[in-house]
PDB file of C-alpha atoms in Angstrom:
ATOM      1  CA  UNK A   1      -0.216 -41.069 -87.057  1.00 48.00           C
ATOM      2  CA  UNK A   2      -3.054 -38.383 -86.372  1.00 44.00           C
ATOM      3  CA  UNK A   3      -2.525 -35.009 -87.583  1.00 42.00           C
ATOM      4  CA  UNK A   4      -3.965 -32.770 -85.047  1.00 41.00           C
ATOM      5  CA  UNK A   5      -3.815 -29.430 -83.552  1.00 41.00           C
ATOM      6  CA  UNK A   6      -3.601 -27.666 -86.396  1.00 44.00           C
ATOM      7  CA  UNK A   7      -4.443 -23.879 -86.294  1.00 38.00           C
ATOM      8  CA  UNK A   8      -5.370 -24.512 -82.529  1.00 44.00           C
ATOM      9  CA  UNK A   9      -2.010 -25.393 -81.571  1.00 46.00           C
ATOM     10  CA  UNK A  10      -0.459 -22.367 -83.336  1.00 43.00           C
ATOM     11  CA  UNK A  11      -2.698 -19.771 -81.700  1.00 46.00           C
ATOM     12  CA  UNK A  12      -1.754 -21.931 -78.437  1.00 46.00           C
ATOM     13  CA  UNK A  13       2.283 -21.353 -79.427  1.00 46.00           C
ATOM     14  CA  UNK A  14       1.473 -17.796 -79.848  1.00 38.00           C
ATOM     15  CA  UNK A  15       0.198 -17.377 -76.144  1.00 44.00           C
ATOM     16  CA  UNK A  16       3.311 -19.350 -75.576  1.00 43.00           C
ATOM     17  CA  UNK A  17       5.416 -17.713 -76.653  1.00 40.00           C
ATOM     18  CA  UNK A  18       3.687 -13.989 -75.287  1.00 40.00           C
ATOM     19  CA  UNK A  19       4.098 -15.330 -71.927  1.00 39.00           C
ATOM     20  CA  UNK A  20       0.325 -15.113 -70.832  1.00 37.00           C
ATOM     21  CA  UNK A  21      -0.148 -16.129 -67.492  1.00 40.00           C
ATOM     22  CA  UNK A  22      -3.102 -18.070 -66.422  1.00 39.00           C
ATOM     23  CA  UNK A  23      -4.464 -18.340 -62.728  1.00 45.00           C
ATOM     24  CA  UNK A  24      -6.585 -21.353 -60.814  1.00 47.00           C
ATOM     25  CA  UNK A  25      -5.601 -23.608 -63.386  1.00 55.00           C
ATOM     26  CA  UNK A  26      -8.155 -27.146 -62.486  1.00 78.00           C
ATOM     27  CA  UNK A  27      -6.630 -30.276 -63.601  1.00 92.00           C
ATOM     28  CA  UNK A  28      -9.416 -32.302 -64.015  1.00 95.00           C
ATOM     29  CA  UNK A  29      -8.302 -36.580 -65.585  1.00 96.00           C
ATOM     30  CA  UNK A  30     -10.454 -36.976 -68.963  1.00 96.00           C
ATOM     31  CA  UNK A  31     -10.020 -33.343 -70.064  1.00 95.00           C
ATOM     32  CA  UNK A  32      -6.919 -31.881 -69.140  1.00 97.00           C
ATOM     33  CA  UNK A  33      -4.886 -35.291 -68.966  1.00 98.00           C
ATOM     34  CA  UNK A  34      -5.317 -38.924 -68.969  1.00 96.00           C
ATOM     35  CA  UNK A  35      -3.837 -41.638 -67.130  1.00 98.00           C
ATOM     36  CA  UNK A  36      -1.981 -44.331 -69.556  1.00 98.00           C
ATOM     37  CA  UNK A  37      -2.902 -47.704 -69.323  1.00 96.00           C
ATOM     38  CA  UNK A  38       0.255 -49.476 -69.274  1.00 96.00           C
ATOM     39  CA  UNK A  39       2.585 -46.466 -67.049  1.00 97.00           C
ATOM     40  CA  UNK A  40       6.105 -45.901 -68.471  1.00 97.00           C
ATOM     41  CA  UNK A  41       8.231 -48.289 -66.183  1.00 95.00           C
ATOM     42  CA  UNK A  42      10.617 -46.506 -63.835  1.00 95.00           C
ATOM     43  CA  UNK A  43       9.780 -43.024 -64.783  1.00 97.00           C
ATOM     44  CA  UNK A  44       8.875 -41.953 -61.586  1.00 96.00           C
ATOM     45  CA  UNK A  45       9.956 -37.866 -60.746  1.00 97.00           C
ATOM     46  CA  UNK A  46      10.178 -37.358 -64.409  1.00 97.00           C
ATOM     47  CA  UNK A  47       8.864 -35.397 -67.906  1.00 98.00           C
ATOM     48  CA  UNK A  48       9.013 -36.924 -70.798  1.00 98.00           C
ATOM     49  CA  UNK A  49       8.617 -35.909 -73.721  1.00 98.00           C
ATOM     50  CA  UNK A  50       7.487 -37.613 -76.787  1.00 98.00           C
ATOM     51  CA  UNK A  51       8.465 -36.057 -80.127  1.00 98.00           C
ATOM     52  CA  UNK A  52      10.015 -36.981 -83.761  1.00 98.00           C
ATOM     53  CA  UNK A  53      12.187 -34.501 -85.402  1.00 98.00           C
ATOM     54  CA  UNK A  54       9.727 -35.057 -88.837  1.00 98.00           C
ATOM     55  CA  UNK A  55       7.475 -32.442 -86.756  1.00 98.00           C
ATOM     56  CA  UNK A  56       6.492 -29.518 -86.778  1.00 98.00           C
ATOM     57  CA  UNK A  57       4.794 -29.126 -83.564  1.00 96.00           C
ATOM     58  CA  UNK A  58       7.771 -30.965 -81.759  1.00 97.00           C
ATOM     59  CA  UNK A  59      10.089 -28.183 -83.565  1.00 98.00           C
ATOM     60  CA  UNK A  60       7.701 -25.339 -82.418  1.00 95.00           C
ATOM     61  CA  UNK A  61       7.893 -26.075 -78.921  1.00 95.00           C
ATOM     62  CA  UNK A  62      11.572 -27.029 -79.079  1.00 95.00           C
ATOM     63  CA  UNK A  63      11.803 -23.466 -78.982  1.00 93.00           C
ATOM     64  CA  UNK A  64      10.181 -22.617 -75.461  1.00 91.00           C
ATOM     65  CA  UNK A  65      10.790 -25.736 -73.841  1.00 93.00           C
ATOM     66  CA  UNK A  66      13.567 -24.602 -72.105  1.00 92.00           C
ATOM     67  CA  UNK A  67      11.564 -22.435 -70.077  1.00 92.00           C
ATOM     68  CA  UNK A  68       9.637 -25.221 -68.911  1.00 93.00           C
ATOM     69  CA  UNK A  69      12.541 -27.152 -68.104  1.00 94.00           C
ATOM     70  CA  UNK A  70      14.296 -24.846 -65.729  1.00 93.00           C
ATOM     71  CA  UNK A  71      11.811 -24.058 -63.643  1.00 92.00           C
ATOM     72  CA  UNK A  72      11.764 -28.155 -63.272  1.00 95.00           C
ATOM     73  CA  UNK A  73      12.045 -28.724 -59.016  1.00 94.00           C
ATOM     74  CA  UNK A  74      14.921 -30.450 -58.100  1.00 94.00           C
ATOM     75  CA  UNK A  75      15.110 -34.051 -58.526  1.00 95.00           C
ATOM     76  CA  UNK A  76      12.730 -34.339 -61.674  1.00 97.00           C
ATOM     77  CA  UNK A  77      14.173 -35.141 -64.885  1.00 96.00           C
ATOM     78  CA  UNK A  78      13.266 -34.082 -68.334  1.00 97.00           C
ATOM     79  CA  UNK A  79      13.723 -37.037 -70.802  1.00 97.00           C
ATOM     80  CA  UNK A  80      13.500 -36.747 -74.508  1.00 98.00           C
ATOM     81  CA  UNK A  81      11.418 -39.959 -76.287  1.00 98.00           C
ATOM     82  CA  UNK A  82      12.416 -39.917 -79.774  1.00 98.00           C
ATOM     83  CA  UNK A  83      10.071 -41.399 -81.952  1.00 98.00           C
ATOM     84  CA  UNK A  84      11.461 -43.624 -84.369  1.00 98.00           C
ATOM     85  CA  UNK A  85       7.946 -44.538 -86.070  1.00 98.00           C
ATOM     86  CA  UNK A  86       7.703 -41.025 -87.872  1.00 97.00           C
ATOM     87  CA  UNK A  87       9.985 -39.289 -90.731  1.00 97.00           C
ATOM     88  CA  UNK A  88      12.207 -41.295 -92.896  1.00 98.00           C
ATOM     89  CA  UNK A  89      14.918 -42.030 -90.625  1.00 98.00           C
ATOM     90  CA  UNK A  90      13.260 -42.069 -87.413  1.00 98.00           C
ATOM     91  CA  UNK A  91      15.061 -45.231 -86.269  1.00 98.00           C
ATOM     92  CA  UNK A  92      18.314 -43.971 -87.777  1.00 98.00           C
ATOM     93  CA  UNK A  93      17.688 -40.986 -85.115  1.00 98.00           C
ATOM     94  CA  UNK A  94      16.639 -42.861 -82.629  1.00 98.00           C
ATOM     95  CA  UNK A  95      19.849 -44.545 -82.368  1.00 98.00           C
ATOM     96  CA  UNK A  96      22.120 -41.509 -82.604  1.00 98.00           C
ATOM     97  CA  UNK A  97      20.089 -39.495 -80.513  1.00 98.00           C
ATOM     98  CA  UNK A  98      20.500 -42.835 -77.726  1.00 98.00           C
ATOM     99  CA  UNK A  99      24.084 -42.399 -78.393  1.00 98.00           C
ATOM    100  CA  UNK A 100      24.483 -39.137 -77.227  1.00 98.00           C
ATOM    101  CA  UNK A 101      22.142 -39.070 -74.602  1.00 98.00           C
ATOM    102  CA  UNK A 102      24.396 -41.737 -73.106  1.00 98.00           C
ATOM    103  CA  UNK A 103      27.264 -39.784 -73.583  1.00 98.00           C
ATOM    104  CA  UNK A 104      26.063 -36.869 -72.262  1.00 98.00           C
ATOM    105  CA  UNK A 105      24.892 -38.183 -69.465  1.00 97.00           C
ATOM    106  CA  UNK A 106      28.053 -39.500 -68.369  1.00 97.00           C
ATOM    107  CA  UNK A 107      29.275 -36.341 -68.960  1.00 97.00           C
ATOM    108  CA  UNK A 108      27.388 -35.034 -66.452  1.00 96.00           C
ATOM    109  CA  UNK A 109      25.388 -32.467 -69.212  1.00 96.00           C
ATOM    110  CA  UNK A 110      21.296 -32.305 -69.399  1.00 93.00           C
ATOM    111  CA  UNK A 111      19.807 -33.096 -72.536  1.00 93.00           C
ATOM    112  CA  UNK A 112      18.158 -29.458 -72.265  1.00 91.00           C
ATOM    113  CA  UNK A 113      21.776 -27.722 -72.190  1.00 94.00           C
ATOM    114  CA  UNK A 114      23.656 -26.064 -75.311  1.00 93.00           C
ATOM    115  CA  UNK A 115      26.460 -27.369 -74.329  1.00 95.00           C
ATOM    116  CA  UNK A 116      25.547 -30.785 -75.098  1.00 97.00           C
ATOM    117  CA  UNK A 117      25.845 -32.968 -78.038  1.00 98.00           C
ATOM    118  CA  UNK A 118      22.201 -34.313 -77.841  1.00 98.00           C
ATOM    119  CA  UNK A 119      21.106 -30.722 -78.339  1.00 97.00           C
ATOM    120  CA  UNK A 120      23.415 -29.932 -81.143  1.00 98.00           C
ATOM    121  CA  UNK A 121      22.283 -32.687 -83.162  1.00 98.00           C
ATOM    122  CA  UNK A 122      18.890 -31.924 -81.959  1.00 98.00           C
ATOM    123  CA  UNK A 123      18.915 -28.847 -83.320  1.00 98.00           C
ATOM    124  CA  UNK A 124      20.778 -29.122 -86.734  1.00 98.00           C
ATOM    125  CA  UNK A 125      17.894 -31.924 -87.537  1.00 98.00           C
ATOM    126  CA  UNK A 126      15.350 -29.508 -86.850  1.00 98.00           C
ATOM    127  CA  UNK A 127      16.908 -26.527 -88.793  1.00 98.00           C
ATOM    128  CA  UNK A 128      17.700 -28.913 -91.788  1.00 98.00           C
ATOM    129  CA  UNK A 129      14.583 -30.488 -91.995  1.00 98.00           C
ATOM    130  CA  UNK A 130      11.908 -27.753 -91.059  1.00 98.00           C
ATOM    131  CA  UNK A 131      13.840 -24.691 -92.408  1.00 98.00           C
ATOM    132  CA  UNK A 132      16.158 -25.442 -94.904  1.00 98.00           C
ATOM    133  CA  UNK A 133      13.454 -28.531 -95.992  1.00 98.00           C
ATOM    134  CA  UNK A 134      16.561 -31.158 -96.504  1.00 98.00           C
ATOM    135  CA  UNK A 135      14.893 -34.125 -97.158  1.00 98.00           C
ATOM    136  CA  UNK A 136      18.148 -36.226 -97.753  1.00 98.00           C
ATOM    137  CA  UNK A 137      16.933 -37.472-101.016  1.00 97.00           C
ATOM    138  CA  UNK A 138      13.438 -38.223 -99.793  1.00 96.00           C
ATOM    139  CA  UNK A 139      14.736 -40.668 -97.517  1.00 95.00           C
ATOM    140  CA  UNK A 140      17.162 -42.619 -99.498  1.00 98.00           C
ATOM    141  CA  UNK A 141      20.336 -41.073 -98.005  1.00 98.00           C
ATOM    142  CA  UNK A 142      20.555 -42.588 -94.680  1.00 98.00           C
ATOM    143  CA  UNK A 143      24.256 -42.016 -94.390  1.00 98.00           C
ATOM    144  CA  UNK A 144      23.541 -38.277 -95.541  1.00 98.00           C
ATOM    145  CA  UNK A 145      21.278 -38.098 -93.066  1.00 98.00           C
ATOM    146  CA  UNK A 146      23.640 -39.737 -89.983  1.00 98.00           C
ATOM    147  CA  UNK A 147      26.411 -37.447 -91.299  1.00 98.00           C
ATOM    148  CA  UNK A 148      24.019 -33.805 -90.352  1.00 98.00           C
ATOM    149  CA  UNK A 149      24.018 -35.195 -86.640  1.00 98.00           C
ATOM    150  CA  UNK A 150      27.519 -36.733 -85.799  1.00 98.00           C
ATOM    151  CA  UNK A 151      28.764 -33.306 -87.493  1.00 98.00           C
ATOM    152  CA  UNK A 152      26.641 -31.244 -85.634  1.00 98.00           C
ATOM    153  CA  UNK A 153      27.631 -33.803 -82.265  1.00 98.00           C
ATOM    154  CA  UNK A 154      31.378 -33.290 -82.922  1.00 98.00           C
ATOM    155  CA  UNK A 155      31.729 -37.199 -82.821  1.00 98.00           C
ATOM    156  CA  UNK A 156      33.213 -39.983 -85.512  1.00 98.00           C
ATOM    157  CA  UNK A 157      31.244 -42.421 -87.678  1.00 98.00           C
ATOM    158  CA  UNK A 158      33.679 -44.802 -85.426  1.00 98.00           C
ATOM    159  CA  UNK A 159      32.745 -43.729 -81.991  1.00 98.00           C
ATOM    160  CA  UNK A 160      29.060 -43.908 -82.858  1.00 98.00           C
ATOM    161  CA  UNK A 161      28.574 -47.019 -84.160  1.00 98.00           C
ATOM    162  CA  UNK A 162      31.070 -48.327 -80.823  1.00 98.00           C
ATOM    163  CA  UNK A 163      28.596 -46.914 -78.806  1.00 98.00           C
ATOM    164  CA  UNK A 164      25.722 -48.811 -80.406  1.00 98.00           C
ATOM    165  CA  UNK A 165      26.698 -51.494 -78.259  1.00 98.00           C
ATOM    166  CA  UNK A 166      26.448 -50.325 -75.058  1.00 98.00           C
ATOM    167  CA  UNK A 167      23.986 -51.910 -72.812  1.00 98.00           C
ATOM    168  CA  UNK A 168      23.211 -48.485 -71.751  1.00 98.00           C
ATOM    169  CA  UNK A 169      22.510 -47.464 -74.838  1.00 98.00           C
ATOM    170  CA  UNK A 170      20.547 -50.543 -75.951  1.00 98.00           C
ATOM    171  CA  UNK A 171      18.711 -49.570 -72.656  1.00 98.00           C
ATOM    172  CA  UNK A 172      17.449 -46.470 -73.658  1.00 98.00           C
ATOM    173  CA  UNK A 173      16.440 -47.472 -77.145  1.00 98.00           C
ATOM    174  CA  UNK A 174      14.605 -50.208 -75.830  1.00 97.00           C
ATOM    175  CA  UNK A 175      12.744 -47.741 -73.592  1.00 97.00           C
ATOM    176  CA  UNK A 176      11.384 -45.397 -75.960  1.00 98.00           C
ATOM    177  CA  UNK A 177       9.527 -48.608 -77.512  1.00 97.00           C
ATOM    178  CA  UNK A 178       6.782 -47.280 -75.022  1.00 96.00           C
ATOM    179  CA  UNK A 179       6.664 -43.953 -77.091  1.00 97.00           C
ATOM    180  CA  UNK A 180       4.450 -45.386 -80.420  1.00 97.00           C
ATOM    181  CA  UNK A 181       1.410 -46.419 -77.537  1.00 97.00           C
ATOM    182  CA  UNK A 182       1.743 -42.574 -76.027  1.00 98.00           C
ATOM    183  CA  UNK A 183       2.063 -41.147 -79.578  1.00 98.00           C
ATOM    184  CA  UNK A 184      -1.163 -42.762 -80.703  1.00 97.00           C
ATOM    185  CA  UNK A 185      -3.691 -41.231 -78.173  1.00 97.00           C
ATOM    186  CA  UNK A 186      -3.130 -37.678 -79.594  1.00 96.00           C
ATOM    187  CA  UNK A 187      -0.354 -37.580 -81.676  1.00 97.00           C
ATOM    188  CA  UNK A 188       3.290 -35.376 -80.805  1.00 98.00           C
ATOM    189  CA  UNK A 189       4.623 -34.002 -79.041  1.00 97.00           C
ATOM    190  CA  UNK A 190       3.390 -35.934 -76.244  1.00 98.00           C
ATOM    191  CA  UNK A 191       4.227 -34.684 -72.415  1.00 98.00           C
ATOM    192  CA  UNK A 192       3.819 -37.427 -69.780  1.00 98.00           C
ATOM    193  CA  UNK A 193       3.973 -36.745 -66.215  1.00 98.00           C
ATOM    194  CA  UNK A 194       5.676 -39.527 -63.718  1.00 98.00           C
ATOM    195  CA  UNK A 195       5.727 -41.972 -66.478  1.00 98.00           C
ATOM    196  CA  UNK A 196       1.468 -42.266 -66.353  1.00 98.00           C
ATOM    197  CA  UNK A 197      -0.142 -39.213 -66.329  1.00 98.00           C
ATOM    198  CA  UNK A 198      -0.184 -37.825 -70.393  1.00 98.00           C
ATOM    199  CA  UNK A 199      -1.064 -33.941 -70.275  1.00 98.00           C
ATOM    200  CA  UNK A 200      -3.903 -33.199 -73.370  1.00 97.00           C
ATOM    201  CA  UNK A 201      -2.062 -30.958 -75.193  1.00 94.00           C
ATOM    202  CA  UNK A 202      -5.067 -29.302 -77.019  1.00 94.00           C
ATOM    203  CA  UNK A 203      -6.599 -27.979 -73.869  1.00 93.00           C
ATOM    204  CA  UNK A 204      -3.412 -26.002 -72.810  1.00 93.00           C
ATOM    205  CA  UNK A 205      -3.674 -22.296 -73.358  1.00 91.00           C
ATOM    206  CA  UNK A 206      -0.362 -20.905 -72.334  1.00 90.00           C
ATOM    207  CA  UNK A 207       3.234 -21.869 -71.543  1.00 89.00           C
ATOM    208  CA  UNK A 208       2.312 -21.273 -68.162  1.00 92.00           C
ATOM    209  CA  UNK A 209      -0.415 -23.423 -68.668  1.00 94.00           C
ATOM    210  CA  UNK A 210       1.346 -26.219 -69.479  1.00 95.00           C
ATOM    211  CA  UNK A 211       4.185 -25.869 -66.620  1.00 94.00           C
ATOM    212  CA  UNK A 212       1.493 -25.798 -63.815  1.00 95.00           C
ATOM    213  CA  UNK A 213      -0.114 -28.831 -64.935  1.00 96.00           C
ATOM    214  CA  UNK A 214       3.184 -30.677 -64.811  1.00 97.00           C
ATOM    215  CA  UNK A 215       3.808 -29.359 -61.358  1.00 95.00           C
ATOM    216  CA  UNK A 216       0.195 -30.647 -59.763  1.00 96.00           C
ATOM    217  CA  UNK A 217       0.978 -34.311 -61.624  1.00 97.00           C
ATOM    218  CA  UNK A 218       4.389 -34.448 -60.350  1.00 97.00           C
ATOM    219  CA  UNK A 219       2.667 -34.669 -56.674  1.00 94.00           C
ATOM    220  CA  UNK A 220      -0.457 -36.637 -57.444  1.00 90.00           C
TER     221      UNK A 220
END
Protein backbone atom coordinates (compact mmCIF):
# COMPACT_ATOMS: atom_id res chain seq x y z
CA UNK A 1 0.00 0.00 0.00
CA UNK A 2 1.48 3.56 -0.93
CA UNK A 3 2.30 5.82 1.78
CA UNK A 4 1.44 9.19 0.60
CA UNK A 5 0.43 12.57 1.61
CA UNK A 6 2.59 12.95 4.15
CA UNK A 7 3.31 16.53 5.44
CA UNK A 8 0.99 17.72 2.50
CA UNK A 9 -1.96 16.14 3.84
CA UNK A 10 -1.40 17.53 7.36
CA UNK A 11 -1.04 21.16 6.29
CA UNK A 12 -4.28 20.19 4.12
CA UNK A 13 -6.08 18.90 7.69
CA UNK A 14 -4.99 22.08 9.16
CA UNK A 15 -6.98 24.27 6.55
CA UNK A 16 -9.54 21.69 7.38
CA UNK A 17 -9.96 21.96 10.21
CA UNK A 18 -9.64 26.27 10.20
CA UNK A 19 -12.56 26.23 8.03
CA UNK A 20 -10.96 28.15 4.99
CA UNK A 21 -13.28 28.68 2.39
CA UNK A 22 -12.33 28.45 -1.17
CA UNK A 23 -14.30 30.08 -4.18
CA UNK A 24 -14.61 28.95 -8.17
CA UNK A 25 -13.43 25.71 -7.28
CA UNK A 26 -12.72 23.90 -11.29
CA UNK A 27 -13.06 20.26 -11.26
CA UNK A 28 -11.10 19.34 -13.97
CA UNK A 29 -10.91 14.69 -14.55
CA UNK A 30 -6.97 13.85 -14.44
CA UNK A 31 -6.16 16.41 -11.72
CA UNK A 32 -8.76 16.92 -9.35
CA UNK A 33 -10.43 13.34 -9.78
CA UNK A 34 -10.40 10.37 -11.92
CA UNK A 35 -12.94 8.21 -13.26
CA UNK A 36 -12.46 4.34 -12.08
CA UNK A 37 -12.28 1.85 -14.54
CA UNK A 38 -14.46 -0.76 -13.32
CA UNK A 39 -17.45 1.83 -11.37
CA UNK A 40 -18.59 0.55 -7.94
CA UNK A 41 -21.86 -1.40 -8.90
CA UNK A 42 -25.06 0.17 -7.61
CA UNK A 43 -23.56 3.10 -5.91
CA UNK A 44 -25.35 5.53 -7.67
CA UNK A 45 -26.41 8.97 -5.30
CA UNK A 46 -23.72 7.97 -2.97
CA UNK A 47 -20.07 8.81 -1.02
CA UNK A 48 -18.06 6.37 -0.17
CA UNK A 49 -15.50 6.29 1.61
CA UNK A 50 -12.55 4.09 1.59
CA UNK A 51 -10.52 3.83 4.81
CA UNK A 52 -8.80 1.14 7.31
CA UNK A 53 -8.77 1.90 10.92
CA UNK A 54 -4.61 1.01 10.77
CA UNK A 55 -4.57 4.82 9.46
CA UNK A 56 -3.72 7.67 10.29
CA UNK A 57 -5.06 9.80 7.64
CA UNK A 58 -8.48 7.84 7.78
CA UNK A 59 -8.39 8.75 11.72
CA UNK A 60 -7.54 12.46 10.94
CA UNK A 61 -10.39 13.06 8.85
CA UNK A 62 -12.69 10.89 10.96
CA UNK A 63 -12.67 13.90 12.87
CA UNK A 64 -14.26 16.51 10.34
CA UNK A 65 -16.10 14.22 8.32
CA UNK A 66 -19.13 14.87 9.87
CA UNK A 67 -19.25 18.19 8.54
CA UNK A 68 -19.10 16.91 5.20
CA UNK A 69 -21.71 14.53 5.77
CA UNK A 70 -24.49 16.78 6.89
CA UNK A 71 -24.43 19.10 4.49
CA UNK A 72 -24.97 15.74 2.19
CA UNK A 73 -28.44 16.74 -0.15
CA UNK A 74 -31.10 14.58 0.45
CA UNK A 75 -31.15 11.27 -1.02
CA UNK A 76 -27.24 10.68 -1.13
CA UNK A 77 -25.76 8.29 1.13
CA UNK A 78 -22.47 8.24 2.87
CA UNK A 79 -21.08 4.62 2.98
CA UNK A 80 -18.09 3.56 4.93
CA UNK A 81 -15.62 0.87 2.82
CA UNK A 82 -13.59 -0.74 5.36
CA UNK A 83 -10.52 -2.00 4.16
CA UNK A 84 -9.72 -5.30 5.25
CA UNK A 85 -6.23 -5.48 3.28
CA UNK A 86 -4.46 -3.05 5.85
CA UNK A 87 -3.62 -3.43 9.79
CA UNK A 88 -3.53 -6.74 11.43
CA UNK A 89 -7.05 -7.47 11.71
CA UNK A 90 -8.44 -5.73 8.87
CA UNK A 91 -10.69 -8.65 7.89
CA UNK A 92 -11.54 -9.27 11.54
CA UNK A 93 -12.97 -5.50 11.23
CA UNK A 94 -14.32 -5.81 8.25
CA UNK A 95 -16.69 -8.29 9.44
CA UNK A 96 -17.76 -6.57 12.66
CA UNK A 97 -17.92 -3.35 11.19
CA UNK A 98 -20.54 -5.32 8.31
CA UNK A 99 -22.30 -6.46 11.33
CA UNK A 100 -23.22 -3.36 12.64
CA UNK A 101 -23.72 -1.50 9.69
CA UNK A 102 -26.50 -4.03 9.09
CA UNK A 103 -27.84 -3.54 12.29
CA UNK A 104 -27.88 -0.12 12.25
CA UNK A 105 -29.35 0.21 9.31
CA UNK A 106 -32.31 -1.63 10.22
CA UNK A 107 -32.42 0.44 12.97
CA UNK A 108 -33.04 3.15 11.02
CA UNK A 109 -29.47 5.03 12.42
CA UNK A 110 -26.69 6.54 9.81
CA UNK A 111 -23.39 5.22 10.04
CA UNK A 112 -22.29 9.02 10.62
CA UNK A 113 -24.55 9.27 13.93
CA UNK A 114 -23.26 8.87 17.70
CA UNK A 115 -25.90 7.13 18.43
CA UNK A 116 -24.96 4.23 16.48
CA UNK A 117 -23.05 1.16 17.13
CA UNK A 118 -20.96 1.36 13.85
CA UNK A 119 -19.63 4.64 15.19
CA UNK A 120 -18.91 3.46 18.65
CA UNK A 121 -16.84 0.74 17.54
CA UNK A 122 -15.53 3.04 14.98
CA UNK A 123 -14.29 5.16 17.28
CA UNK A 124 -12.90 3.00 20.21
CA UNK A 125 -10.62 1.31 17.24
CA UNK A 126 -9.35 4.54 16.37
CA UNK A 127 -8.66 5.82 19.97
CA UNK A 128 -7.05 2.38 20.88
CA UNK A 129 -5.00 2.05 18.06
CA UNK A 130 -3.81 5.68 17.13
CA UNK A 131 -3.81 7.13 20.71
CA UNK A 132 -3.44 4.74 23.23
CA UNK A 133 -1.08 2.64 20.39
CA UNK A 134 -2.87 -0.90 21.45
CA UNK A 135 -1.50 -3.11 19.15
CA UNK A 136 -3.28 -6.28 20.61
CA UNK A 137 -0.09 -8.14 20.87
CA UNK A 138 1.16 -7.10 17.46
CA UNK A 139 -1.58 -8.81 15.91
CA UNK A 140 -1.75 -12.07 17.62
CA UNK A 141 -4.82 -11.31 19.78
CA UNK A 142 -7.61 -11.45 17.41
CA UNK A 143 -10.16 -12.15 20.07
CA UNK A 144 -8.57 -9.11 22.08
CA UNK A 145 -9.00 -7.24 19.33
CA UNK A 146 -12.98 -8.33 18.48
CA UNK A 147 -13.60 -7.83 22.23
CA UNK A 148 -12.53 -3.51 21.95
CA UNK A 149 -15.46 -3.32 19.28
CA UNK A 150 -18.46 -5.56 20.45
CA UNK A 151 -17.73 -3.68 23.93
CA UNK A 152 -17.64 -0.47 22.55
CA UNK A 153 -21.03 -1.76 20.15
CA UNK A 154 -22.90 -2.88 23.31
CA UNK A 155 -23.47 -6.33 21.51
CA UNK A 156 -22.55 -10.24 22.53
CA UNK A 157 -19.80 -12.45 21.09
CA UNK A 158 -23.25 -14.51 20.35
CA UNK A 159 -25.20 -11.98 18.45
CA UNK A 160 -22.19 -11.17 16.31
CA UNK A 161 -21.09 -14.15 15.08
CA UNK A 162 -25.34 -14.91 14.36
CA UNK A 163 -25.19 -12.08 12.33
CA UNK A 164 -22.26 -13.29 10.25
CA UNK A 165 -24.71 -15.14 8.42
CA UNK A 166 -26.91 -12.85 7.16
CA UNK A 167 -27.16 -12.51 3.49
CA UNK A 168 -27.23 -8.90 4.14
CA UNK A 169 -24.36 -8.93 5.81
CA UNK A 170 -22.46 -11.30 3.49
CA UNK A 171 -23.73 -8.59 1.00
CA UNK A 172 -21.94 -5.86 2.24
CA UNK A 173 -18.70 -7.66 2.88
CA UNK A 174 -18.71 -8.88 -0.45
CA UNK A 175 -19.06 -5.27 -1.65
CA UNK A 176 -16.22 -3.66 -0.14
CA UNK A 177 -14.06 -6.35 -2.21
CA UNK A 178 -14.11 -3.31 -4.72
CA UNK A 179 -12.23 -1.18 -2.02
CA UNK A 180 -8.36 -2.88 -2.51
CA UNK A 181 -8.68 -1.62 -6.62
CA UNK A 182 -9.79 2.13 -5.24
CA UNK A 183 -7.18 1.92 -2.43
CA UNK A 184 -4.36 1.24 -4.85
CA UNK A 185 -4.57 4.39 -7.13
CA UNK A 186 -3.60 6.72 -4.20
CA UNK A 187 -3.78 5.05 -1.16
CA UNK A 188 -6.64 5.99 1.98
CA UNK A 189 -8.74 7.35 2.66
CA UNK A 190 -10.22 7.17 -0.63
CA UNK A 191 -13.60 9.37 -1.45
CA UNK A 192 -15.54 8.14 -4.51
CA UNK A 193 -18.31 10.00 -5.93
CA UNK A 194 -21.50 7.95 -7.50
CA UNK A 195 -19.60 4.80 -7.25
CA UNK A 196 -16.98 6.09 -10.37
CA UNK A 197 -15.76 9.29 -9.93
CA UNK A 198 -12.53 8.98 -7.11
CA UNK A 199 -11.79 12.67 -5.80
CA UNK A 200 -7.55 13.15 -5.73
CA UNK A 201 -7.18 13.75 -2.38
CA UNK A 202 -3.75 15.55 -2.63
CA UNK A 203 -5.08 18.40 -4.66
CA UNK A 204 -7.80 19.37 -2.04
CA UNK A 205 -6.96 22.44 -0.05
CA UNK A 206 -9.77 22.85 2.38
CA UNK A 207 -12.75 21.06 3.92
CA UNK A 208 -14.70 23.15 1.81
CA UNK A 209 -12.71 22.07 -0.87
CA UNK A 210 -13.41 18.75 -0.66
CA UNK A 211 -17.39 19.12 -0.05
CA UNK A 212 -17.80 21.17 -3.33
CA UNK A 213 -16.13 18.71 -5.38
CA UNK A 214 -18.46 16.02 -4.13
CA UNK A 215 -21.41 18.21 -4.86
CA UNK A 216 -20.40 18.97 -8.81
CA UNK A 217 -19.73 14.86 -9.16
CA UNK A 218 -22.90 14.01 -7.57
CA UNK A 219 -24.62 15.80 -10.80
CA UNK A 220 -22.16 14.92 -13.52
Amino acid sequence: MKNWLGARLLGVLFLCLAGVKLVGVEIREGIDYFVLKTPVPNAENSVIEVYSYACPFCFKYSKILPQIIEKLPDGVEFRPYHLEQKGDYGKVANKLFAVLLVKDKRAGIGASDKNSSFYKAESAYFEEYHINKNRWKDGKDPQGFLETGLKAAGISESDYLQALEDPEVKKLLKAWEASYDIAIIQGVPAFVVNGKYLIKISELKSLDDLGEKITELLVR
